[in-house]
Amino acid sequence: MSGAAPVLMHPVGPHASEVSDPVDAGLPPTLDAVTALDADRQTLLDLIKAEAVFHGDFTLSSGKQATYYVDMRKLTLDHRAAPAIGRIMLDLIGDLDVVAVGGLTLGADPIANAVLHASVATDTPLDAFVVRKEPKDHGRGRQIEGADVKGKRVVVLEDTSTTGQSALKAVEALRKEGAEIVAVAVIVDRKTGAQAAIEAEGLEWRAAFDLDDLGLDPQ
């Protein structure tokens, strides 16, 4: 099953209810919006295939061996890809009515920043947060930096998924802080168990692309 995301840009953020959705109003999405998001998806997909998929012998975070590795950090920090990532991921979570996005440092950090900028550009502003692997041992001793997440609806972001443990570590820290985690959203789903682990926690799972999109077999 393809991981293709919806092509309509949905309103998100604390003022989402004030933004009219053309579909809800009985109007079709604008051709410009559809075409632009399709172009973003194709651009990013081409970049992933050309520059982020490495073939060889690799050990995954799960400890399992694989003959390819998808290194999305090559692209989340790339000026050609980051704007498209922001728009694609914003659209992917657009119907969830959240106020902030982020995840475990450092894989999620550039994605959250890209989504923040994309949301501002579409007048549906979201804040971003960073989840440290451990609380600081000095200063305010915080584990979550950035947006105040207590009592707020948030989405956890990740670049690629293997077991889902990175996302779940972020979920645990956010829950301790009083956040309401709505979903986990990833750019590339490797289809190696992360979705089941996330859904077992009662969270929705969303992915912009999966291995079918990349022409790769699950390992």
mmCIF file of C-alpha atoms in Angstrom:
data_model
loop_
_atom_site.group_PDB
_atom_site.id
_atom_site.type_symbol
_atom_site.label_atom_id
_atom_site.label_comp_id
_atom_site.label_asym_id
_atom_site.label_seq_id
_atom_site.Cartn_x
_atom_site.Cartn_y
_atom_site.Cartn_z
ATOM 1 C CA MET A 1 0.000 0.000 0.000
ATOM 2 C CA SER A 2 1.443 3.361 -0.992
ATOM 3 C CA GLY A 3 2.245 5.904 1.676
ATOM 4 C CA ALA A 4 0.985 8.747 -0.499
ATOM 5 C CA ALA A 5 -0.253 11.673 1.570
ATOM 6 C CA PRO A 6 -3.400 13.658 0.857
ATOM 7 C CA VAL A 7 -2.792 16.515 -1.521
ATOM 8 C CA LEU A 8 -5.027 19.119 0.109
ATOM 9 C CA MET A 9 -3.412 21.577 2.482
ATOM 10 C CA HIS A 10 -5.558 21.491 5.634
ATOM 11 C CA PRO A 11 -5.746 24.256 8.231
ATOM 12 C CA VAL A 12 -3.877 23.396 11.410
ATOM 13 C CA GLY A 13 -2.983 25.118 14.642
ATOM 14 C CA PRO A 14 -4.902 26.902 17.368
ATOM 15 C CA HIS A 15 -6.853 29.034 14.903
ATOM 16 C CA ALA A 16 -7.649 26.225 12.481
ATOM 17 C CA SER A 17 -11.376 26.481 13.103
ATOM 18 C CA GLU A 18 -11.282 30.065 11.847
ATOM 19 C CA VAL A 19 -9.878 28.999 8.480
ATOM 20 C CA SER A 20 -12.405 27.787 5.941
ATOM 21 C CA ASP A 21 -11.659 24.489 4.224
ATOM 22 C CA PRO A 22 -12.700 24.515 0.545
ATOM 23 C CA VAL A 23 -13.806 20.889 0.781
ATOM 24 C CA ASP A 24 -15.996 21.598 3.829
ATOM 25 C CA ALA A 25 -17.425 24.548 1.924
ATOM 26 C CA GLY A 26 -18.314 22.291 -0.974
ATOM 27 C CA LEU A 27 -15.567 23.688 -3.179
ATOM 28 C CA PRO A 28 -12.768 21.720 -4.851
ATOM 29 C CA PRO A 29 -9.173 22.338 -3.735
ATOM 30 C CA THR A 30 -7.391 24.839 -5.908
ATOM 31 C CA LEU A 31 -5.406 23.389 -8.769
ATOM 32 C CA ASP A 32 -2.395 25.402 -7.646
ATOM 33 C CA ALA A 33 -2.427 23.788 -4.182
ATOM 34 C CA VAL A 34 -2.787 20.278 -5.593
ATOM 35 C CA THR A 35 -0.120 20.794 -8.227
ATOM 36 C CA ALA A 36 2.326 22.386 -5.788
ATOM 37 C CA LEU A 37 2.073 19.555 -3.266
ATOM 38 C CA ASP A 38 2.368 16.925 -5.993
ATOM 39 C CA ALA A 39 5.512 18.700 -7.186
ATOM 40 C CA ASP A 40 6.899 18.752 -3.639
ATOM 41 C CA ARG A 41 6.282 15.029 -3.228
ATOM 42 C CA GLN A 42 7.932 14.183 -6.536
ATOM 43 C CA THR A 43 10.914 16.429 -5.822
ATOM 44 C CA LEU A 44 11.455 14.908 -2.397
ATOM 45 C CA LEU A 45 10.932 11.356 -3.617
ATOM 46 C CA ASP A 46 13.525 11.862 -6.354
ATOM 47 C CA LEU A 47 16.002 13.288 -3.846
ATOM 48 C CA ILE A 48 15.454 10.418 -1.407
ATOM 49 C CA LYS A 49 16.056 7.824 -4.112
ATOM 50 C CA ALA A 50 19.107 9.616 -5.486
ATOM 51 C CA GLU A 51 20.816 10.827 -2.316
ATOM 52 C CA ALA A 52 19.405 9.245 0.849
ATOM 53 C CA VAL A 53 19.271 5.522 0.036
ATOM 54 C CA PHE A 54 22.595 3.757 0.588
ATOM 55 C CA HIS A 55 23.217 0.131 -0.354
ATOM 56 C CA GLY A 56 25.612 -2.150 1.517
ATOM 57 C CA ASP A 57 25.686 -3.945 4.866
ATOM 58 C CA PHE A 58 24.156 -1.951 7.708
ATOM 59 C CA THR A 59 23.106 -2.537 11.304
ATOM 60 C CA LEU A 60 19.796 -0.869 12.138
ATOM 61 C CA SER A 61 18.875 0.640 15.506
ATOM 62 C CA SER A 62 16.943 -2.565 16.187
ATOM 63 C CA GLY A 63 20.191 -4.532 15.872
ATOM 64 C CA LYS A 64 18.971 -6.226 12.709
ATOM 65 C CA GLN A 65 21.055 -6.340 9.549
ATOM 66 C CA ALA A 66 19.941 -4.658 6.328
ATOM 67 C CA THR A 67 21.296 -4.288 2.814
ATOM 68 C CA TYR A 68 20.203 -0.666 2.502
ATOM 69 C CA TYR A 69 19.961 2.368 4.762
ATOM 70 C CA VAL A 70 17.719 5.401 4.368
ATOM 71 C CA ASP A 71 19.586 8.406 5.767
ATOM 72 C CA MET A 72 17.002 11.186 5.805
ATOM 73 C CA ARG A 73 19.316 13.536 7.689
ATOM 74 C CA LYS A 74 21.090 13.989 4.375
ATOM 75 C CA LEU A 75 17.923 15.752 3.231
ATOM 76 C CA THR A 76 16.217 17.216 6.294
ATOM 77 C CA LEU A 77 19.239 19.529 6.526
ATOM 78 C CA ASP A 78 19.416 20.170 2.766
ATOM 79 C CA HIS A 79 18.170 23.486 1.353
ATOM 80 C CA ARG A 80 16.585 21.749 -1.645
ATOM 81 C CA ALA A 81 14.568 19.285 0.399
ATOM 82 C CA ALA A 82 13.752 20.980 3.703
ATOM 83 C CA PRO A 83 11.052 23.360 2.404
ATOM 84 C CA ALA A 84 9.270 20.490 0.638
ATOM 85 C CA ILE A 85 9.534 18.341 3.775
ATOM 86 C CA GLY A 86 7.889 21.086 5.788
ATOM 87 C CA ARG A 87 4.970 21.440 3.394
ATOM 88 C CA ILE A 88 4.484 17.678 2.957
ATOM 89 C CA MET A 89 4.525 16.942 6.677
ATOM 90 C CA LEU A 90 2.253 19.902 7.415
ATOM 91 C CA ASP A 91 -0.277 18.528 4.947
ATOM 92 C CA LEU A 92 0.094 15.026 6.391
ATOM 93 C CA ILE A 93 -1.013 16.188 9.847
ATOM 94 C CA GLY A 94 -3.280 18.959 8.637
ATOM 95 C CA ASP A 95 -6.550 17.527 9.942
ATOM 96 C CA LEU A 96 -5.330 16.799 13.482
ATOM 97 C CA ASP A 97 -5.903 20.233 15.071
ATOM 98 C CA VAL A 98 -2.605 20.434 16.942
ATOM 99 C CA VAL A 99 -0.603 23.405 18.168
ATOM 100 C CA ALA A 100 2.980 22.108 18.161
ATOM 101 C CA VAL A 101 5.259 19.515 16.586
ATOM 102 C CA GLY A 102 8.614 18.024 17.488
ATOM 103 C CA GLY A 103 10.366 14.883 18.580
ATOM 104 C CA LEU A 104 13.511 13.290 19.902
ATOM 105 C CA THR A 105 16.672 15.204 19.139
ATOM 106 C CA LEU A 106 18.319 15.287 16.751
ATOM 107 C CA GLY A 107 16.513 13.490 13.957
ATOM 108 C CA ALA A 108 13.228 15.312 14.511
ATOM 109 C CA ASP A 109 14.695 18.784 15.025
ATOM 110 C CA PRO A 110 15.064 19.945 11.400
ATOM 111 C CA ILE A 111 11.694 18.419 10.487
ATOM 112 C CA ALA A 112 9.932 20.348 13.244
ATOM 113 C CA ASN A 113 11.664 23.528 12.116
ATOM 114 C CA ALA A 114 10.607 22.934 8.509
ATOM 115 C CA VAL A 115 6.990 22.334 9.539
ATOM 116 C CA LEU A 116 7.025 25.475 11.700
ATOM 117 C CA HIS A 117 8.140 27.608 8.756
ATOM 118 C CA ALA A 118 5.666 25.951 6.382
ATOM 119 C CA SER A 119 2.824 26.568 8.823
ATOM 120 C CA VAL A 120 3.662 30.254 9.138
ATOM 121 C CA ALA A 121 3.829 30.582 5.357
ATOM 122 C CA THR A 122 0.287 29.197 5.075
ATOM 123 C CA ASP A 123 -1.133 31.311 7.933
ATOM 124 C CA THR A 124 -1.726 28.207 10.076
ATOM 125 C CA PRO A 125 1.080 28.699 12.608
ATOM 126 C CA LEU A 126 2.422 25.831 14.677
ATOM 127 C CA ASP A 127 5.120 25.963 17.322
ATOM 128 C CA ALA A 128 7.972 23.478 17.635
ATOM 129 C CA PHE A 129 9.660 21.661 20.493
ATOM 130 C CA VAL A 130 12.769 19.546 21.030
ATOM 131 C CA VAL A 131 12.831 16.468 23.266
ATOM 132 C CA ARG A 132 16.238 15.768 24.767
ATOM 133 C CA LYS A 133 17.262 12.154 25.245
ATOM 134 C CA GLU A 134 17.685 12.904 28.957
ATOM 135 C CA PRO A 135 16.796 15.907 31.130
ATOM 136 C CA LYS A 136 19.528 18.523 31.466
ATOM 137 C CA ASP A 137 21.689 18.105 34.557
ATOM 138 C CA HIS A 138 22.023 21.872 34.989
ATOM 139 C CA GLY A 139 20.007 25.055 34.594
ATOM 140 C CA ARG A 140 16.261 24.363 34.680
ATOM 141 C CA GLY A 141 16.814 20.643 34.187
ATOM 142 C CA ARG A 142 14.393 20.518 31.288
ATOM 143 C CA GLN A 143 13.988 17.620 28.890
ATOM 144 C CA ILE A 144 11.639 19.441 26.514
ATOM 145 C CA GLU A 145 12.735 22.742 24.989
ATOM 146 C CA GLY A 146 10.712 25.204 22.964
ATOM 147 C CA ALA A 147 6.933 25.328 23.003
ATOM 148 C CA ASP A 148 5.063 24.815 26.271
ATOM 149 C CA VAL A 149 3.346 21.472 25.701
ATOM 150 C CA LYS A 150 1.424 21.046 28.956
ATOM 151 C CA GLY A 151 -2.221 20.407 28.126
ATOM 152 C CA LYS A 152 -1.539 20.941 24.404
ATOM 153 C CA ARG A 153 -2.304 18.695 21.437
ATOM 154 C CA VAL A 154 0.954 17.806 19.697
ATOM 155 C CA VAL A 155 2.382 15.519 17.013
ATOM 156 C CA VAL A 156 5.665 13.651 17.375
ATOM 157 C CA LEU A 157 7.821 13.727 14.246
ATOM 158 C CA GLU A 158 10.525 11.366 13.042
ATOM 159 C CA ASP A 159 12.609 11.119 9.879
ATOM 160 C CA THR A 160 12.585 7.346 9.368
ATOM 161 C CA SER A 161 11.085 4.536 11.413
ATOM 162 C CA THR A 162 12.546 1.195 12.445
ATOM 163 C CA THR A 163 11.172 0.016 15.783
ATOM 164 C CA GLY A 164 9.469 3.241 16.816
ATOM 165 C CA GLN A 165 11.507 3.437 20.025
ATOM 166 C CA SER A 166 12.839 6.942 19.347
ATOM 167 C CA ALA A 167 9.325 8.258 18.880
ATOM 168 C CA LEU A 168 8.109 6.386 21.958
ATOM 169 C CA LYS A 169 10.882 7.904 24.064
ATOM 170 C CA ALA A 170 9.649 11.326 22.983
ATOM 171 C CA VAL A 171 6.060 10.290 23.721
ATOM 172 C CA GLU A 172 7.025 9.229 27.243
ATOM 173 C CA ALA A 173 8.734 12.550 27.980
ATOM 174 C CA LEU A 174 5.835 14.535 26.536
ATOM 175 C CA ARG A 175 3.273 12.636 28.569
ATOM 176 C CA LYS A 176 5.245 13.345 31.735
ATOM 177 C CA GLU A 177 5.061 17.017 30.796
ATOM 178 C CA GLY A 178 1.282 16.797 30.397
ATOM 179 C CA ALA A 179 1.048 16.956 26.607
ATOM 180 C CA GLU A 180 -1.718 15.279 24.636
ATOM 181 C CA ILE A 181 0.053 13.335 21.894
ATOM 182 C CA VAL A 182 -2.278 12.894 18.948
ATOM 183 C CA ALA A 183 -0.101 11.045 16.440
ATOM 184 C CA VAL A 184 3.374 10.090 15.317
ATOM 185 C CA ALA A 185 4.266 11.187 11.790
ATOM 186 C CA VAL A 186 7.347 10.059 9.859
ATOM 187 C CA ILE A 187 8.784 10.938 6.488
ATOM 188 C CA VAL A 188 9.730 7.359 5.550
ATOM 189 C CA ASP A 189 8.191 4.229 7.081
ATOM 190 C CA ARG A 190 10.594 1.290 6.790
ATOM 191 C CA LYS A 191 7.742 -1.116 7.677
ATOM 192 C CA THR A 192 9.758 -2.864 10.376
ATOM 193 C CA GLY A 193 7.340 -2.718 13.279
ATOM 194 C CA ALA A 194 7.205 0.948 14.245
ATOM 195 C CA GLN A 195 3.571 1.396 13.253
ATOM 196 C CA ALA A 196 2.412 -1.491 15.455
ATOM 197 C CA ALA A 197 4.454 -0.185 18.398
ATOM 198 C CA ILE A 198 3.001 3.302 18.075
ATOM 199 C CA GLU A 199 -0.580 2.117 17.623
ATOM 200 C CA ALA A 200 -0.190 -0.144 20.677
ATOM 201 C CA GLU A 201 0.221 3.092 22.655
ATOM 202 C CA GLY A 202 -3.128 4.305 21.353
ATOM 203 C CA LEU A 203 -1.591 6.790 18.935
ATOM 204 C CA GLU A 204 -2.313 7.370 15.281
ATOM 205 C CA TRP A 205 0.471 6.570 12.816
ATOM 206 C CA ARG A 206 1.092 8.560 9.658
ATOM 207 C CA ALA A 207 3.823 8.317 7.029
ATOM 208 C CA ALA A 208 4.505 10.484 4.006
ATOM 209 C CA PHE A 209 6.333 7.708 2.124
ATOM 210 C CA ASP A 210 6.939 4.004 2.562
ATOM 211 C CA LEU A 211 9.175 1.386 0.963
ATOM 212 C CA ASP A 212 6.763 0.863 -1.915
ATOM 213 C CA ASP A 213 7.265 4.496 -2.886
ATOM 214 C CA LEU A 214 11.034 4.004 -2.805
ATOM 215 C CA GLY A 215 10.962 0.702 -4.685
ATOM 216 C CA LEU A 216 12.551 -1.139 -1.744
ATOM 217 C CA ASP A 217 11.654 -4.423 -0.059
ATOM 218 C CA PRO A 218 11.056 -4.626 3.712
ATOM 219 C CA GLN A 219 13.994 -6.062 5.679
#
